[in-house]
Amino acid sequence: MTTDPSIPTTPAEPIDEGKDIHPLTPEFERLTQAYVQGINSVSRAMTPIHVDEIASRIAKFYEMVRKVVDWKEDNVLRRSAIERALKRTLFPKLSGVIIQSNVDTYRIAYTITADLIRGGHLANDEIPQEAVLTVENALKKYLYILEHAQFPSADLIPIKRKINFATFIIELAACEIEEILTNPVKERTLLQAMTESLTARIRTLPEGSISDEEKKTHTFIASCRTLFDLDDGFILYELIKFTYPGWSAPDAQLLKRLASEIPNLWLTSHHVLEHPISRQLFTISERIDTVFMLLGDVMDQYKEAPQKLAAAISDKTTLTAHLIEAYDKRYVSLKARLLRLAIFSTLSVFLSNWVTFFIIEVPLASWFYEGFNLFTAIIDFVVPTAVMFALVSIIRAPPAENIELVKRAVYQFLYADEKRKLYDVYLKRRRNPVIAAVMGVLYMGMMLGVLGGVGYVFYIAKLPITSVVFDTFTIALTFFAAVLIRNKAKELSVDDRMTVWEFLLDMVSVPIARIGSFLANKWKEYNIIAILFTFLIETPMVVVFDFIESWSQYLKERRSELH
């Protein structure tokens, strides 16, 4: 996990005159203490890992290409790189999705670490060699679970279940490897503070309908999803750590227990992740995550002197100056990232159209004795790309007056003498059945109407019927991606007000984006194709990187002989 803006690490000393001291809430007192302890516990690298600069430059270029294809945020790119490396290195050992015993775990651990440094995800000459051993120990745990996993029941498609479970374990391993190599002190303390602050302010109705522990768990899930846009894999990794205190260094008895219980936990995880209370908590968390995001930027300014953080944020004058500075940088960064996302997402749709056109659409059309002419081919390429460009081009950052709302929200969460705002969450909300039925019919009507309208456009353009269906669902995926980008544009907003234009846009985009979300999730269930693609594409690239690095090292050694 990473923060986007680059903020100086040397803060200005607070001015003695004009101080406005306020007591911190217990949650933020604990945050400042944990931050100091976490920063001070970071050991300096004594035997750093070094990769060749030439190979690193080429690898960074490849990662830039991957970014265009994936167009993911920076805070998930590193973990995605770890997952790709694990899939690539373990693919030969996943023959029949059965882990073989001759896995060189140290080589895999070192390869992953070196790949991250080469790709620019980790700094060169800063990661200690000792970290590779820690990564290796973590890998052994996950390989043991894969090899000895015990599923509670049989499955109609066992190969599909095993592949998806292997992918789940790889996602967990990527989370732990990233944690080992980066030690995200700030992110951990912010998530804890946000979870505790929200839990104390949320009232569940009717009272007693959910336990305090359950409320805290689901508040943590909502905080992860909104504050750092973390996916379900990371959330489950954190919940598993809470469930098994010895997770980081399990003994033989715990390993057997994990191999028995983790498969069932994976199969039932949707009950925790998609609890009825989740949507309401997500909406609340989305409105106040800006508070903790900006406080994280303030914490960055005191990274070199964490003991001064508590005094700085206790002074309202100093805090306000830091907030304005951090907000301005975030605002500029947000506009730049929205532009990048608009460019990358549009490019991604256009480039993926080339792949799907020749690999999927043309063969399907020929099977049904249909084909493409120049006009239909242009329509097939242009319409999805134009839809993505139109949807992302209208996304805007918050208005100028938003900064005042942000400051007020920060004060309310940070200071104990400020008025505390409570949030009500209804576990069993009573709704008028007639109104609920009308809204359901209207929602389905909008979904089918938009989807049918899109399909009709492709149909009257004389595209093959197979491409009409395929491109219509592609548009649904495009709407889903655009809605996700629009959500990112609200990361600095602390209210949920919307304009009439945004309301009308939601009426059209949200129903069809729901279909796109369904298709995206279904694609993940059949991800053997993604694993195979990763192996076939990235393995030659890594061989090239390794050869360049070895050749560069060889030349350096030969040059050192010339004296």
Coordinates of C-alpha atoms in Angstrom, one line a residue:
M1 CA 0.0 0.0 0.0
T2 CA 1.3 3.4 -0.9
T3 CA 0.2 7.0 -0.8
D4 CA 0.2 8.9 -4.1
P5 CA 1.5 12.4 -3.5
S6 CA 5.1 13.1 -2.7
I7 CA 5.2 15.1 0.5
P8 CA 8.4 16.4 2.1
T9 CA 9.5 14.5 5.2
T10 CA 11.0 17.4 7.0
P11 CA 8.2 19.5 8.7
A12 CA 8.4 23.0 9.7
E13 CA 8.8 23.5 13.5
P14 CA 5.6 24.6 15.1
I15 CA 5.6 28.2 16.1
D16 CA 5.2 28.9 19.9
E17 CA 3.0 31.9 19.4
G18 CA -0.6 31.5 18.5
K19 CA -0.9 27.9 19.5
D20 CA -4.4 26.4 19.7
I21 CA -4.0 23.2 21.7
H22 CA -6.8 20.6 21.8
P23 CA -6.9 17.1 23.4
L24 CA -6.7 14.2 21.0
T25 CA -9.3 11.4 21.0
P26 CA -8.1 8.1 22.5
E27 CA -8.0 6.6 19.0
F28 CA -5.5 9.2 17.8
E29 CA -3.5 9.1 21.0
R30 CA -3.0 5.4 20.3
L31 CA -2.3 6.2 16.6
T32 CA 0.6 8.5 17.5
Q33 CA 2.1 6.1 19.9
A34 CA 1.9 3.1 17.5
Y35 CA 3.4 5.3 14.7
V36 CA 6.4 6.2 16.8
Q37 CA 6.9 2.6 17.8
G38 CA 6.5 1.3 14.3
I39 CA 8.9 3.9 12.7
N40 CA 11.6 3.3 15.4
S41 CA 11.4 -0.5 15.1
V42 CA 12.3 -0.4 11.4
S43 CA 15.9 -1.7 11.1
R44 CA 18.3 -0.3 8.6
A45 CA 19.5 -2.6 5.8
M46 CA 23.0 -3.8 6.4
T47 CA 23.2 -6.2 3.4
P48 CA 21.0 -4.6 0.8
I49 CA 19.9 -6.3 -2.4
H50 CA 21.2 -4.7 -5.6
V51 CA 19.9 -5.2 -9.1
D52 CA 21.5 -4.1 -12.4
E53 CA 20.4 -0.6 -13.5
I54 CA 20.2 -1.5 -17.2
A55 CA 17.9 -4.5 -16.5
S56 CA 15.9 -2.4 -14.1
R57 CA 15.2 0.3 -16.7
I58 CA 13.9 -2.3 -19.2
A59 CA 11.8 -3.9 -16.5
K60 CA 10.4 -0.5 -15.5
F61 CA 9.3 0.0 -19.1
Y62 CA 7.6 -3.3 -19.1
E63 CA 5.8 -2.4 -15.9
M64 CA 4.7 0.9 -17.6
V65 CA 3.2 -1.2 -20.4
R66 CA 1.4 -3.4 -17.8
K67 CA 0.0 -0.3 -16.2
V68 CA -1.5 0.8 -19.5
V69 CA -3.1 -2.7 -19.9
D70 CA -4.2 -3.1 -16.3
W71 CA -4.7 0.7 -15.5
K72 CA -4.7 -0.1 -11.8
E73 CA -3.9 2.4 -9.1
D74 CA -0.3 2.6 -7.8
N75 CA -1.3 1.2 -4.4
V76 CA -2.3 -2.2 -6.0
L77 CA 0.3 -2.4 -8.7
R78 CA 3.0 -3.7 -6.4
R79 CA 0.9 -6.5 -5.0
S80 CA -0.3 -7.3 -8.5
A81 CA 3.3 -7.7 -9.6
I82 CA 3.9 -10.1 -6.7
E83 CA 0.9 -12.1 -7.7
R84 CA 2.1 -12.3 -11.3
A85 CA 5.6 -13.4 -10.1
L86 CA 4.1 -16.1 -7.9
K87 CA 1.8 -17.4 -10.7
R88 CA 4.7 -17.4 -13.1
T89 CA 7.2 -19.2 -10.9
L90 CA 4.7 -21.7 -9.5
F91 CA 2.9 -22.5 -12.8
P92 CA 5.3 -25.4 -13.7
K93 CA 4.7 -26.8 -10.2
L94 CA 0.9 -26.5 -10.5
S95 CA 0.7 -29.4 -12.9
G96 CA -2.8 -30.8 -12.2
V97 CA -2.9 -28.0 -9.6
I98 CA -0.9 -30.3 -7.3
I99 CA 2.1 -28.7 -5.7
Q100 CA 5.2 -30.9 -6.2
S101 CA 7.8 -31.2 -3.5
N102 CA 10.8 -30.0 -5.4
V103 CA 10.1 -26.3 -5.1
D104 CA 13.1 -24.1 -4.4
T105 CA 11.4 -21.7 -2.1
Y106 CA 14.5 -19.5 -1.6
R107 CA 15.0 -19.0 -5.3
I108 CA 11.3 -18.1 -5.7
A109 CA 11.6 -15.6 -2.7
Y110 CA 14.7 -14.0 -4.1
T111 CA 13.3 -13.8 -7.7
I112 CA 10.1 -12.1 -6.4
T113 CA 12.1 -9.6 -4.4
A114 CA 14.5 -8.9 -7.3
D115 CA 11.7 -8.5 -9.7
L116 CA 10.0 -5.9 -7.5
I117 CA 13.2 -3.9 -7.3
R118 CA 13.8 -4.2 -11.0
G119 CA 10.3 -3.1 -11.8
G120 CA 10.6 0.0 -9.5
H121 CA 8.1 -1.3 -6.9
L122 CA 10.9 -1.3 -4.3
A123 CA 13.9 0.9 -3.9
N124 CA 17.3 -0.5 -5.1
D125 CA 19.9 -1.1 -2.4
E126 CA 17.4 -0.7 0.5
I127 CA 15.9 -4.1 0.9
P128 CA 18.0 -6.4 3.2
Q129 CA 19.1 -9.8 2.2
E130 CA 17.6 -11.1 5.4
A131 CA 14.1 -10.2 4.2
V132 CA 14.4 -12.9 1.5
L133 CA 14.6 -15.6 4.3
T134 CA 11.5 -14.2 5.9
V135 CA 9.7 -14.3 2.5
E136 CA 10.9 -17.9 2.0
N137 CA 9.4 -18.9 5.4
A138 CA 6.1 -17.3 4.4
L139 CA 6.1 -19.1 1.1
K140 CA 6.7 -22.5 2.8
K141 CA 3.5 -22.0 4.8
Y142 CA 1.4 -21.2 1.8
L143 CA 2.8 -24.1 -0.2
Y144 CA 2.0 -26.5 2.8
I145 CA -1.6 -25.2 2.8
L146 CA -1.9 -25.8 -0.9
E147 CA -0.4 -29.3 -0.7
H148 CA -2.5 -30.5 2.3
A149 CA -5.7 -28.5 1.9
Q150 CA -8.8 -30.4 3.0
F151 CA -12.1 -29.4 1.5
P152 CA -15.3 -30.1 3.5
S153 CA -17.2 -31.5 0.5
A154 CA -16.8 -32.7 -3.1
D155 CA -17.2 -30.3 -6.0
L156 CA -18.9 -30.8 -9.4
I157 CA -15.9 -29.2 -11.1
P158 CA -12.9 -30.0 -8.8
I159 CA -10.3 -28.6 -11.1
K160 CA -12.0 -25.2 -11.1
R161 CA -12.2 -25.2 -7.3
K162 CA -8.6 -26.1 -7.0
I163 CA -7.4 -23.5 -9.4
N164 CA -9.5 -20.8 -7.7
F165 CA -8.2 -21.9 -4.2
A166 CA -4.6 -21.8 -5.5
T167 CA -5.3 -18.2 -6.8
F168 CA -6.7 -17.3 -3.4
I169 CA -3.6 -18.6 -1.6
I170 CA -1.4 -16.7 -4.0
E171 CA -3.3 -13.5 -3.2
L172 CA -2.8 -14.1 0.6
A173 CA 0.9 -14.8 0.0
A174 CA 1.2 -11.6 -2.0
C175 CA -0.2 -9.6 0.9
E176 CA 2.2 -11.1 3.4
I177 CA 5.2 -10.7 1.0
E178 CA 4.4 -7.1 0.5
E179 CA 4.0 -6.6 4.2
I180 CA 7.4 -8.2 4.9
L181 CA 9.2 -6.1 2.2
T182 CA 7.6 -2.7 2.9
N183 CA 6.6 -2.7 6.6
P184 CA 3.5 -0.4 6.1
V185 CA 3.5 1.2 9.6
K186 CA 1.5 4.3 8.6
E187 CA -1.1 2.3 6.7
R188 CA -1.6 -0.2 9.6
T189 CA -2.0 2.6 12.2
L190 CA -4.4 4.6 10.0
L191 CA -6.6 1.6 9.4
Q192 CA -6.7 0.8 13.1
A193 CA -7.5 4.4 14.0
M194 CA -10.3 4.7 11.3
T195 CA -11.8 1.4 12.4
E196 CA -11.8 2.3 16.1
S197 CA -13.1 5.9 15.4
L198 CA -16.0 4.7 13.3
T199 CA -16.9 1.8 15.6
A200 CA -17.2 4.2 18.5
R201 CA -19.5 6.5 16.4
I202 CA -21.7 3.9 14.7
R203 CA -25.0 2.8 16.3
T204 CA -26.6 -0.4 15.1
L205 CA -30.4 -0.4 15.2
P206 CA -32.2 -2.2 16.6
E207 CA -29.8 -2.3 19.5
G208 CA -28.2 -5.7 20.2
S209 CA -28.8 -6.9 16.6
I210 CA -25.1 -7.4 16.1
S211 CA -22.3 -7.9 18.5
D212 CA -19.6 -5.3 19.1
E213 CA -17.0 -7.6 17.7
E214 CA -19.0 -8.1 14.5
K215 CA -19.5 -4.4 14.2
K216 CA -15.8 -3.8 14.5
T217 CA -15.0 -6.5 11.9
H218 CA -17.4 -5.1 9.3
T219 CA -16.2 -1.5 10.0
F220 CA -12.7 -2.7 9.4
I221 CA -13.7 -4.2 6.1
A222 CA -15.4 -0.9 5.0
S223 CA -12.3 1.1 6.1
C224 CA -10.0 -1.1 4.0
R225 CA -12.2 -0.8 1.0
T226 CA -12.6 3.0 1.2
L227 CA -9.3 4.3 2.7
F228 CA -6.9 2.3 0.5
D229 CA -9.2 0.7 -2.1
L230 CA -8.1 -2.7 -0.8
D231 CA -9.5 -5.8 -2.3
D232 CA -11.1 -8.9 -0.7
G233 CA -7.8 -10.8 -0.8
F234 CA -6.1 -8.3 1.5
I235 CA -9.2 -8.0 3.8
L236 CA -9.3 -11.8 4.2
Y237 CA -5.6 -11.9 4.9
E238 CA -6.0 -9.4 7.7
L239 CA -9.0 -11.2 9.1
I240 CA -7.1 -14.5 9.0
K241 CA -4.2 -12.9 11.0
F242 CA -6.7 -11.8 13.6
T243 CA -8.2 -15.3 13.8
Y244 CA -4.9 -17.1 14.0
P245 CA -2.5 -15.2 16.3
G246 CA 0.4 -17.5 15.3
W247 CA -0.1 -17.0 11.6
S248 CA 3.2 -15.3 10.9
A249 CA 5.3 -18.2 12.4
P250 CA 3.0 -21.2 12.7
D251 CA 4.2 -24.4 14.4
A252 CA 3.5 -27.9 13.0
Q253 CA 0.2 -28.2 14.8
L254 CA -1.1 -24.9 13.6
L255 CA 0.0 -25.7 10.0
K256 CA -2.2 -28.8 10.1
R257 CA -5.1 -26.8 11.5
L258 CA -4.6 -24.2 8.8
A259 CA -4.6 -26.8 6.0
S260 CA -7.9 -28.1 7.4
E261 CA -9.7 -24.8 8.1
I262 CA -8.5 -22.3 5.5
P263 CA -10.4 -24.1 2.6
N264 CA -13.7 -23.8 4.5
L265 CA -12.9 -20.2 5.4
W266 CA -12.4 -19.4 1.7
L267 CA -15.6 -21.1 0.7
T268 CA -17.6 -19.2 3.3
S269 CA -15.8 -15.9 3.1
H270 CA -18.6 -14.2 1.1
H271 CA -20.8 -14.4 4.2
V272 CA -18.4 -12.1 6.0
L273 CA -17.5 -9.9 3.1
E274 CA -21.1 -9.4 1.8
H275 CA -22.9 -8.9 5.1
P276 CA -26.3 -7.0 5.0
I277 CA -24.6 -4.2 7.0
S278 CA -21.7 -3.8 4.6
R279 CA -23.3 -1.4 2.1
Q280 CA -24.4 1.1 4.8
L281 CA -20.9 1.0 6.5
F282 CA -19.3 1.4 3.1
T283 CA -21.3 4.6 2.4
I284 CA -20.4 6.0 5.8
S285 CA -16.7 5.1 5.4
E286 CA -16.6 6.6 1.9
R287 CA -17.7 10.0 3.3
I288 CA -15.0 10.2 6.0
D289 CA -12.0 8.4 4.5
T290 CA -10.7 11.8 3.4
V291 CA -10.1 12.6 7.0
F292 CA -7.7 9.7 7.5
M293 CA -6.1 10.0 4.0
L294 CA -5.0 13.6 4.7
L295 CA -3.9 12.7 8.2
G296 CA -1.7 10.1 6.6
D297 CA -0.1 12.8 4.5
V298 CA 0.5 14.8 7.7
M299 CA 2.1 11.7 9.3
D300 CA 4.5 11.5 6.3
Q301 CA 5.8 14.9 7.1
Y302 CA 6.9 13.6 10.5
K303 CA 8.4 10.3 9.3
E304 CA 11.9 11.4 10.3
A305 CA 10.7 12.8 13.7
P306 CA 7.6 10.8 14.6
Q307 CA 7.8 11.8 18.3
K308 CA 6.8 15.3 17.2
L309 CA 3.6 14.2 15.5
A310 CA 1.3 14.2 18.6
A311 CA 2.2 17.8 19.5
A312 CA 1.8 19.0 15.9
I313 CA -1.7 17.6 15.4
S314 CA -2.8 18.7 18.9
D315 CA -2.1 22.3 17.8
K316 CA -5.1 23.3 15.6
T317 CA -3.1 26.1 13.9
T318 CA -0.3 23.8 12.9
L319 CA -2.6 21.0 11.9
T320 CA -4.7 23.3 9.7
A321 CA -1.6 24.5 7.8
H322 CA -0.5 20.9 7.2
L323 CA -4.0 20.0 6.1
I324 CA -4.3 22.8 3.6
E325 CA -0.8 21.9 2.2
A326 CA -1.7 18.2 2.0
Y327 CA -5.2 18.8 0.5
D328 CA -3.7 21.1 -2.2
K329 CA -1.2 18.4 -3.2
R330 CA -3.9 15.7 -3.1
Y331 CA -6.1 17.9 -5.3
V332 CA -3.5 18.4 -7.9
S333 CA -2.5 14.7 -7.7
L334 CA -6.2 13.7 -8.0
K335 CA -6.7 15.7 -11.2
A336 CA -3.5 14.2 -12.7
R337 CA -4.5 10.7 -11.7
L338 CA -8.0 11.1 -13.2
L339 CA -6.3 12.2 -16.4
R340 CA -4.0 9.2 -16.4
L341 CA -6.9 6.9 -15.6
A342 CA -8.9 8.4 -18.5
I343 CA -6.0 7.9 -20.9
F344 CA -5.0 4.4 -19.6
S345 CA -8.6 3.1 -19.5
T346 CA -9.4 4.3 -23.0
L347 CA -6.1 2.9 -24.3
S348 CA -6.8 -0.4 -22.5
V349 CA -10.2 -0.7 -24.1
F350 CA -8.8 0.1 -27.5
L351 CA -5.9 -2.4 -27.2
S352 CA -8.0 -5.2 -25.7
N353 CA -10.4 -4.8 -28.6
W354 CA -7.5 -5.8 -31.0
V355 CA -7.0 -8.9 -29.0
T356 CA -10.6 -10.0 -28.6
F357 CA -11.4 -9.0 -32.2
F358 CA -8.9 -11.5 -33.8
I359 CA -8.9 -14.2 -31.1
I360 CA -12.7 -14.3 -30.2
E361 CA -14.9 -12.3 -32.5
V362 CA -13.6 -13.2 -35.9
P363 CA -13.5 -17.0 -35.2
L364 CA -17.0 -16.9 -33.6
A365 CA -18.4 -15.0 -36.6
S366 CA -16.8 -17.5 -39.1
W367 CA -18.4 -20.4 -37.2
F368 CA -21.8 -18.9 -37.8
Y369 CA -21.0 -18.1 -41.4
E370 CA -20.8 -14.4 -40.8
G371 CA -18.0 -11.9 -41.2
F372 CA -16.8 -8.3 -40.9
N373 CA -16.4 -5.6 -43.4
L374 CA -14.5 -2.4 -42.9
F375 CA -17.5 -0.5 -41.5
T376 CA -18.5 -3.1 -39.0
A377 CA -14.9 -3.6 -37.9
I378 CA -14.6 0.2 -37.3
I379 CA -17.8 0.2 -35.3
D380 CA -16.6 -2.8 -33.3
F381 CA -13.4 -0.9 -32.3
V382 CA -14.7 2.7 -32.0
V383 CA -17.9 2.3 -30.0
P384 CA -16.5 0.7 -26.8
T385 CA -13.5 3.0 -26.9
A386 CA -15.7 6.1 -27.4
V387 CA -18.0 5.0 -24.6
M388 CA -15.1 4.7 -22.1
F389 CA -13.7 8.0 -23.2
A390 CA -17.1 9.8 -22.9
L391 CA -17.7 8.3 -19.4
V392 CA -14.4 9.2 -17.9
S393 CA -14.0 12.6 -19.6
I394 CA -17.0 14.0 -17.6
I395 CA -15.6 13.0 -14.2
R396 CA -14.5 16.0 -12.2
A397 CA -12.6 16.6 -8.9
P398 CA -14.5 18.2 -5.9
P399 CA -15.4 21.9 -6.0
A400 CA -13.2 24.6 -4.3
E401 CA -15.5 24.9 -1.2
N402 CA -14.9 21.3 -0.3
I403 CA -11.8 22.2 1.7
E404 CA -13.8 23.8 4.5
L405 CA -16.0 20.7 4.9
V406 CA -12.8 18.6 5.1
K407 CA -11.3 20.7 7.8
R408 CA -14.4 20.5 9.9
A409 CA -14.6 16.8 9.5
V410 CA -10.9 16.4 10.5
Y411 CA -11.5 18.4 13.7
Q412 CA -14.5 16.3 14.7
F413 CA -12.6 13.1 14.5
L414 CA -9.3 14.2 15.8
Y415 CA -10.2 16.4 18.9
A416 CA -11.9 15.1 22.0
D417 CA -13.5 18.5 22.8
E418 CA -15.3 18.7 19.4
K419 CA -18.9 17.6 19.0
R420 CA -19.1 13.9 18.1
K421 CA -21.3 13.0 15.2
L422 CA -23.0 9.6 15.3
Y423 CA -24.0 7.4 12.4
D424 CA -27.1 5.1 12.6
V425 CA -27.0 1.8 10.7
Y426 CA -30.2 -0.3 10.4
L427 CA -29.7 -4.0 10.3
K428 CA -33.4 -4.6 9.6
R429 CA -34.7 -1.6 7.9
R430 CA -38.5 -1.5 7.4
R431 CA -39.5 -0.6 3.8
N432 CA -42.8 -0.1 2.1
P433 CA -43.2 -3.2 -0.1
V434 CA -45.0 -1.3 -2.8
I435 CA -42.3 1.3 -3.1
A436 CA -39.6 -1.4 -3.0
A437 CA -41.3 -3.3 -5.8
V438 CA -41.6 -0.2 -7.9
M439 CA -37.9 0.7 -7.4
G440 CA -37.0 -2.9 -8.3
V441 CA -39.0 -2.9 -11.5
L442 CA -37.6 0.6 -12.4
Y443 CA -34.1 -0.6 -11.8
M444 CA -34.5 -3.7 -13.9
G445 CA -36.2 -1.7 -16.6
M446 CA -33.3 0.7 -16.8
M447 CA -30.8 -2.2 -16.9
L448 CA -32.6 -4.0 -19.7
G449 CA -33.4 -0.8 -21.5
V450 CA -29.8 0.4 -21.6
L451 CA -28.4 -3.0 -22.4
G452 CA -31.0 -3.6 -25.1
G453 CA -30.3 -0.1 -26.6
V454 CA -26.6 -0.8 -26.8
G455 CA -27.2 -4.1 -28.4
Y456 CA -29.6 -2.6 -30.9
V457 CA -27.0 0.0 -32.0
F458 CA -24.6 -2.9 -32.8
Y459 CA -27.4 -4.8 -34.5
I460 CA -28.4 -2.0 -36.9
A461 CA -24.7 -1.5 -37.7
K462 CA -24.8 -5.0 -39.2
L463 CA -22.3 -6.6 -36.8
P464 CA -22.3 -10.4 -36.6
I465 CA -24.8 -11.5 -34.0
T466 CA -22.1 -13.1 -31.9
S467 CA -20.3 -9.7 -31.8
V468 CA -23.5 -7.9 -31.0
V469 CA -23.8 -10.1 -27.8
F470 CA -20.0 -9.9 -27.1
D471 CA -19.7 -6.1 -27.6
T472 CA -22.9 -5.4 -25.5
F473 CA -21.4 -7.2 -22.5
T474 CA -18.1 -5.4 -23.2
I475 CA -20.0 -2.1 -22.8
A476 CA -21.3 -3.3 -19.5
L477 CA -17.7 -4.0 -18.3
T478 CA -16.8 -0.5 -19.6
F479 CA -19.6 1.1 -17.5
F480 CA -18.4 -0.8 -14.5
A481 CA -14.8 0.4 -15.0
A482 CA -16.1 4.0 -15.4
V483 CA -18.1 3.9 -12.2
L484 CA -15.0 2.7 -10.3
I485 CA -13.0 5.6 -11.7
R486 CA -15.8 8.0 -10.8
N487 CA -15.7 6.7 -7.2
K488 CA -12.0 7.5 -7.1
A489 CA -12.8 11.1 -8.0
K490 CA -14.7 11.4 -4.7
E491 CA -11.7 10.5 -2.5
L492 CA -11.5 14.1 -1.3
S493 CA -15.2 14.6 -0.7
V494 CA -16.8 14.3 2.8
D495 CA -20.4 14.5 1.8
D496 CA -22.6 12.5 -0.5
R497 CA -24.5 15.4 -2.2
M498 CA -24.9 15.1 -6.0
T499 CA -26.1 17.3 -8.8
V500 CA -29.1 16.6 -11.0
W501 CA -26.7 15.6 -13.8
E502 CA -24.9 13.1 -11.6
F503 CA -28.3 11.7 -10.5
L504 CA -29.4 11.1 -14.1
L505 CA -26.0 9.6 -15.0
D506 CA -26.3 7.2 -12.1
M507 CA -29.8 6.1 -13.3
V508 CA -28.2 5.1 -16.6
S509 CA -24.8 3.8 -15.6
V510 CA -25.3 2.0 -12.2
P511 CA -27.7 -0.7 -13.5
I512 CA -25.6 -1.7 -16.5
A513 CA -22.4 -1.4 -14.4
R514 CA -23.9 -4.0 -12.1
I515 CA -23.9 -6.5 -15.0
G516 CA -20.3 -5.5 -15.7
S517 CA -19.4 -6.2 -12.0
F518 CA -21.1 -9.6 -12.3
L519 CA -19.1 -10.5 -15.5
A520 CA -15.8 -9.3 -13.9
N521 CA -16.3 -11.5 -10.9
K522 CA -17.3 -14.5 -13.0
W523 CA -14.1 -14.0 -15.1
K524 CA -12.1 -14.4 -11.9
E525 CA -13.7 -17.8 -11.2
Y526 CA -12.2 -19.1 -14.5
N527 CA -8.8 -17.6 -14.1
I528 CA -6.7 -20.6 -15.4
I529 CA -6.6 -18.6 -18.6
A530 CA -5.1 -15.6 -16.7
I531 CA -2.6 -17.8 -15.0
L532 CA -1.6 -19.4 -18.3
F533 CA -1.4 -16.0 -20.0
T534 CA 0.8 -14.6 -17.2
F535 CA 3.1 -17.6 -17.5
L536 CA 3.4 -17.5 -21.3
I537 CA 3.9 -13.7 -21.5
E538 CA 6.0 -13.0 -18.5
T539 CA 8.3 -16.0 -18.4
P540 CA 10.2 -14.9 -21.6
M541 CA 10.4 -11.3 -20.3
V542 CA 12.0 -12.4 -17.0
V543 CA 14.4 -14.6 -18.9
V544 CA 15.4 -11.5 -20.9
F545 CA 15.8 -9.4 -17.8
D546 CA 17.9 -12.1 -16.1
F547 CA 20.1 -12.4 -19.2
I548 CA 20.7 -8.6 -19.4
E549 CA 21.6 -8.5 -15.7
S550 CA 24.0 -11.4 -16.0
W551 CA 25.5 -10.0 -19.2
S552 CA 26.0 -6.6 -17.5
Q553 CA 27.6 -8.2 -14.5
Y554 CA 29.9 -10.3 -16.7
L555 CA 31.0 -7.1 -18.5
K556 CA 31.7 -5.4 -15.2
E557 CA 33.8 -8.3 -14.1
R558 CA 35.8 -8.4 -17.3
R559 CA 36.3 -4.6 -17.1
S560 CA 37.7 -4.9 -13.6
E561 CA 40.4 -7.2 -14.9
L562 CA 41.8 -4.3 -17.1
H563 CA 44.3 -2.6 -14.9

